[in-house]
Short mmCIF file of C-alpha atoms in Angstrom, two decimals:
data_model
loop_
_atom_site.label_atom_id
_atom_site.label_comp_id
_atom_site.label_asym_id
_atom_site.label_seq_id
_atom_site.Cartn_x
_atom_site.Cartn_y
_atom_site.Cartn_z
CA MET A 19 4.74 29.17 -57.72
CA SER A 20 2.66 26.09 -58.68
CA ARG A 21 2.79 22.89 -56.47
CA SER A 22 4.64 20.96 -59.10
CA GLU A 23 7.34 23.65 -59.21
CA ARG A 24 7.62 23.64 -55.39
CA LEU A 25 8.11 19.89 -55.39
CA LEU A 26 10.76 20.20 -58.03
CA ASP A 27 12.50 22.92 -56.14
CA LEU A 28 12.51 20.72 -52.89
CA ILE A 29 14.08 17.84 -54.85
CA GLN A 30 16.81 20.31 -56.12
CA ILE A 31 17.46 21.50 -52.59
CA LEU A 32 17.83 17.98 -51.24
CA ARG A 33 20.18 17.20 -53.93
CA ARG A 34 22.53 19.90 -52.60
CA HIS A 35 22.63 18.36 -49.20
CA ARG A 36 24.65 15.17 -48.72
CA ARG A 37 23.78 14.95 -45.05
CA PRO A 38 20.39 14.90 -43.33
CA VAL A 39 18.94 18.39 -43.32
CA SER A 40 16.16 19.49 -40.78
CA GLY A 41 12.61 20.11 -42.01
CA ARG A 42 12.80 23.59 -40.52
CA THR A 43 15.89 24.43 -42.62
CA LEU A 44 14.17 23.14 -45.81
CA ALA A 45 11.04 25.02 -45.05
CA ASP A 46 12.90 28.23 -44.48
CA GLU A 47 14.84 27.87 -47.64
CA MET A 48 11.66 27.27 -49.70
CA GLY A 49 9.70 29.91 -47.91
CA VAL A 50 6.87 27.61 -46.77
CA SER A 51 5.38 26.49 -43.53
CA ILE A 52 6.85 23.52 -41.68
CA ARG A 53 3.44 21.70 -42.19
CA THR A 54 3.60 22.38 -46.01
CA LEU A 55 7.20 21.03 -46.05
CA TYR A 56 6.03 17.88 -44.38
CA ARG A 57 3.16 17.23 -46.80
CA ASP A 58 5.50 17.84 -49.70
CA ILE A 59 8.07 15.44 -48.32
CA ALA A 60 5.21 12.91 -47.99
CA THR A 61 4.05 13.54 -51.51
CA LEU A 62 7.48 12.96 -52.98
CA GLN A 63 7.97 9.81 -51.06
CA GLY A 64 4.58 8.54 -52.23
CA GLN A 65 5.77 9.19 -55.79
CA GLY A 66 8.78 6.99 -55.35
CA ALA A 67 11.49 9.58 -54.32
CA PRO A 68 13.92 7.79 -51.98
CA ILE A 69 13.92 10.39 -49.13
CA ASP A 70 15.06 8.97 -45.87
CA GLY A 71 14.36 10.67 -42.54
CA GLU A 72 11.46 12.05 -40.42
CA ALA A 73 10.32 15.06 -38.49
CA GLY A 74 12.98 15.98 -35.88
CA LEU A 75 15.84 13.93 -37.40
CA GLY A 76 16.13 15.55 -40.73
CA TYR A 77 15.94 14.24 -44.44
CA VAL A 78 18.35 13.13 -47.01
CA LEU A 79 17.69 12.18 -50.65
CA LYS A 80 19.46 8.98 -51.67
CA PRO A 81 22.13 9.31 -54.38
CA GLY A 82 21.20 8.22 -57.98
CA PHE A 83 17.61 9.36 -57.89
CA MET A 84 16.26 10.44 -61.39
CA LEU A 85 13.49 12.89 -61.59
CA PRO A 86 10.17 11.27 -62.64
CA PRO A 87 8.63 12.68 -65.87
CA LEU A 88 5.90 14.35 -64.01
CA MET A 89 8.40 16.83 -62.41
CA PHE A 90 8.08 19.67 -65.03
CA THR A 91 7.63 23.41 -64.46
CA ASP A 92 4.95 25.26 -66.40
CA GLU A 93 7.58 26.70 -68.70
CA GLU A 94 9.20 23.33 -69.32
CA ILE A 95 5.84 21.91 -70.30
CA GLU A 96 5.33 24.83 -72.73
CA ALA A 97 8.86 24.16 -74.18
CA ILE A 98 8.23 20.37 -74.66
CA VAL A 99 4.87 21.03 -76.21
CA LEU A 100 6.09 23.76 -78.58
CA GLY A 101 9.07 21.73 -79.60
CA SER A 102 7.12 18.67 -80.25
CA ARG A 103 4.46 20.39 -82.25
CA TRP A 104 7.07 22.05 -84.43
CA VAL A 105 8.81 18.81 -85.14
CA ALA A 106 5.51 17.09 -85.71
CA LYS A 107 4.97 19.52 -88.69
CA GLN A 108 8.16 18.84 -90.32
CA PRO A 109 8.44 17.04 -93.67
CA ASP A 110 10.59 14.27 -92.01
CA LYS A 111 7.67 11.71 -91.47
CA ARG A 112 9.48 9.49 -89.04
CA LEU A 113 10.71 12.28 -86.89
CA ALA A 114 7.30 13.93 -86.93
CA ALA A 115 5.65 10.64 -85.76
CA ALA A 116 8.35 10.24 -83.13
CA ALA A 117 7.48 13.75 -81.67
CA THR A 118 3.85 13.06 -81.57
CA ASP A 119 4.45 9.55 -79.91
CA ALA A 120 6.90 11.27 -77.33
CA LEU A 121 4.41 13.97 -76.37
CA ALA A 122 1.70 11.20 -75.94
CA LYS A 123 3.89 9.15 -73.56
CA ILE A 124 4.72 12.34 -71.59
CA ALA A 125 1.07 13.08 -71.22
CA ALA A 126 0.32 9.58 -70.20
CA VAL A 127 2.38 9.89 -67.00
CA LEU A 128 1.61 13.40 -66.06
CA PRO A 129 -0.77 14.05 -63.12
CA ASP A 130 -4.19 15.47 -64.02
CA ASP A 131 -3.38 19.13 -63.40
CA LEU A 132 -0.23 19.06 -65.46
CA ARG A 133 -1.98 17.12 -68.20
CA GLU A 134 -4.51 19.83 -68.41
CA ASP A 135 -1.72 22.45 -68.69
CA LEU A 136 -0.13 20.39 -71.60
CA ASP A 137 -3.47 20.19 -73.47
CA ALA A 138 -4.38 23.82 -73.01
CA THR A 139 -1.02 25.55 -73.90
CA THR A 140 -1.69 28.55 -76.20
CA LEU A 141 1.78 28.28 -77.85
CA LEU A 142 0.98 27.35 -81.47
CA VAL A 143 3.05 26.39 -84.50
CA GLY A 144 2.47 27.85 -88.02
CA PRO A 145 1.52 25.81 -90.90
CA ARG A 146 3.97 23.37 -92.55
CA SER A 147 6.33 24.62 -95.40
CA ASP A 148 5.42 23.79 -98.96
CA ASN A 149 9.10 22.98 -99.68
CA LEU A 150 9.08 19.19 -99.62
CA GLU A 151 12.15 17.00 -100.16
CA ALA A 152 12.34 14.15 -102.67
CA ILE A 153 14.74 12.27 -100.23
CA ASP A 154 13.97 10.45 -96.95
CA LEU A 155 15.60 12.51 -94.24
CA GLY A 156 15.41 9.59 -91.88
CA VAL A 157 18.03 8.11 -94.12
CA VAL A 158 20.22 11.16 -93.64
CA ARG A 159 19.78 11.12 -89.85
CA GLN A 160 20.65 7.49 -89.76
CA ALA A 161 23.83 8.01 -91.89
CA ILE A 162 24.84 10.93 -89.46
CA ARG A 163 24.37 8.54 -86.45
CA ASP A 164 26.40 5.71 -88.18
CA GLU A 165 28.94 7.99 -89.61
CA ARG A 166 28.38 6.54 -93.08
CA LYS A 167 29.17 8.35 -96.46
CA LEU A 168 26.20 9.41 -98.64
CA GLY A 169 26.00 9.82 -102.38
CA PHE A 170 23.42 11.89 -104.20
CA LEU A 171 22.75 14.16 -107.08
CA TYR A 172 22.54 17.90 -106.24
CA ARG A 173 21.18 20.74 -108.18
CA ASP A 174 22.23 24.33 -107.51
CA ALA A 175 20.07 27.41 -107.61
CA GLU A 176 20.49 27.50 -111.31
CA GLY A 177 19.51 23.93 -111.98
CA ALA A 178 23.09 22.60 -112.68
CA ALA A 179 23.47 19.18 -111.43
CA SER A 180 26.63 17.41 -109.88
CA GLU A 181 27.13 14.09 -108.22
CA ARG A 182 28.42 14.22 -104.57
CA LEU A 183 29.91 11.94 -102.11
CA VAL A 184 29.90 13.43 -98.60
CA TRP A 185 30.45 12.87 -94.90
CA PRO A 186 27.18 13.99 -93.21
CA PHE A 187 27.55 15.09 -89.63
CA ALA A 188 24.62 17.59 -89.04
CA LEU A 189 21.04 18.39 -90.20
CA SER A 190 19.68 21.81 -89.71
CA PHE A 191 15.94 22.34 -89.61
CA PHE A 192 14.77 25.91 -90.79
CA ASP A 193 11.12 27.11 -91.28
CA LYS A 194 11.20 26.47 -95.10
CA VAL A 195 14.19 24.25 -95.74
CA ARG A 196 16.19 21.47 -94.21
CA VAL A 197 20.11 21.76 -94.65
CA MET A 198 22.58 18.97 -94.45
CA VAL A 199 25.94 19.95 -93.20
CA ALA A 200 28.72 17.72 -94.46
CA TRP A 201 32.37 17.31 -95.69
CA CYS A 202 32.33 17.15 -99.44
CA GLU A 203 34.94 15.07 -101.17
CA MET A 204 34.61 16.83 -104.45
CA ARG A 205 35.12 20.32 -102.83
CA GLN A 206 37.44 19.07 -100.02
CA ASP A 207 35.67 21.41 -97.65
CA PHE A 208 32.59 21.73 -95.51
CA ARG A 209 29.37 22.36 -97.47
CA HIS A 210 25.72 22.95 -96.77
CA PHE A 211 23.26 21.17 -99.05
CA ARG A 212 19.57 22.07 -99.14
CA ALA A 213 17.54 18.72 -98.85
CA ASP A 214 14.99 19.90 -101.44
CA ARG A 215 17.79 20.11 -104.12
CA MET A 216 18.99 16.54 -103.42
CA SER A 217 17.86 13.40 -105.15
CA ASP A 218 18.98 9.79 -105.97
CA LEU A 219 20.11 9.43 -102.29
CA THR A 220 22.38 6.42 -101.79
CA VAL A 221 23.87 5.04 -98.49
CA THR A 222 27.28 3.80 -99.39
CA GLY A 223 27.70 1.77 -96.17
CA ILE A 224 31.25 3.13 -96.05
CA ARG A 225 32.33 4.57 -92.75
CA TYR A 226 33.99 7.98 -93.01
CA PRO A 227 37.48 8.28 -91.54
CA ARG A 228 36.68 11.07 -88.96
CA ARG A 229 34.24 11.29 -85.94
CA ARG A 230 31.28 13.49 -86.49
CA GLN A 231 31.81 15.24 -83.17
CA ALA A 232 35.22 16.36 -84.34
CA MET A 233 33.95 17.56 -87.67
CA LEU A 234 31.01 19.49 -85.96
CA LYS A 235 33.60 21.21 -83.68
CA GLU A 236 35.81 22.19 -86.58
CA TRP A 237 32.82 23.36 -88.70
CA ARG A 238 31.54 25.48 -85.87
CA ALA A 239 34.97 27.15 -85.68
CA THR A 240 34.75 27.99 -89.39
CA LEU A 241 31.43 30.03 -88.76
CA ASP A 242 33.42 32.53 -86.81
CA ALA A 243 36.02 32.96 -89.48
CA PRO A 244 35.60 35.30 -92.62
CA ARG A 245 32.99 33.57 -94.77
CA PRO A 246 34.16 32.69 -98.49
CA THR A 247 32.29 33.80 -101.49
CA ALA A 248 29.20 31.59 -102.04
CA ARG A 249 29.75 28.73 -104.54
CA LYS A 250 27.45 28.08 -107.61
CA ASP A 251 26.54 24.67 -106.00
CA GLY A 252 24.42 26.48 -103.60
CA SER A 253 26.42 25.62 -100.55
CA ALA A 254 28.21 27.99 -98.33
#
């Protein structure tokens, strides 16, 4: 176990105790010597963790303490780097830039040993897909957050075009395509729209009448039901 993981475990153990717990109890639970436990307590206090107490009296973590960003395990760092690198290669330019910026902010506050782990991770992301959208996915994401209707021109797999007015509530990222999940006013049902087949995107500014969380829950329930025959519009 790395030292950063041990410090994280110590924080989690202290969270479970609402009353002061002796250093010996903490050391036994973590499987370390009492001397190591005292050093770890001092390290956490030096990093700003509000741990009250002292040797012989016991220790308690004050409520409301949030873990600082340096408290990542090795696998958590790998997950963060892999996810950020994947997003950074997506066609959504604003989201890609945000992923790169977020990773830089995390790296800036990590201690030297963890920053080296972040820079040296061997989990890589493949090349970006050639399927590029003619629409701004950032506009779609904003409409989802604001619960606003979207209008656009949609072309199915055979090239047939139709005008749509939808209530967007989710955006799925696949290796080669991005898919918007929405309630389609024309079909009066949930539909999946490939972003690379959408054009002439229009934000209406009209709030749709349902909450996106409710629609997401209802849509997920339909995934377990028997699937209907695929439509010609290319949506499920």
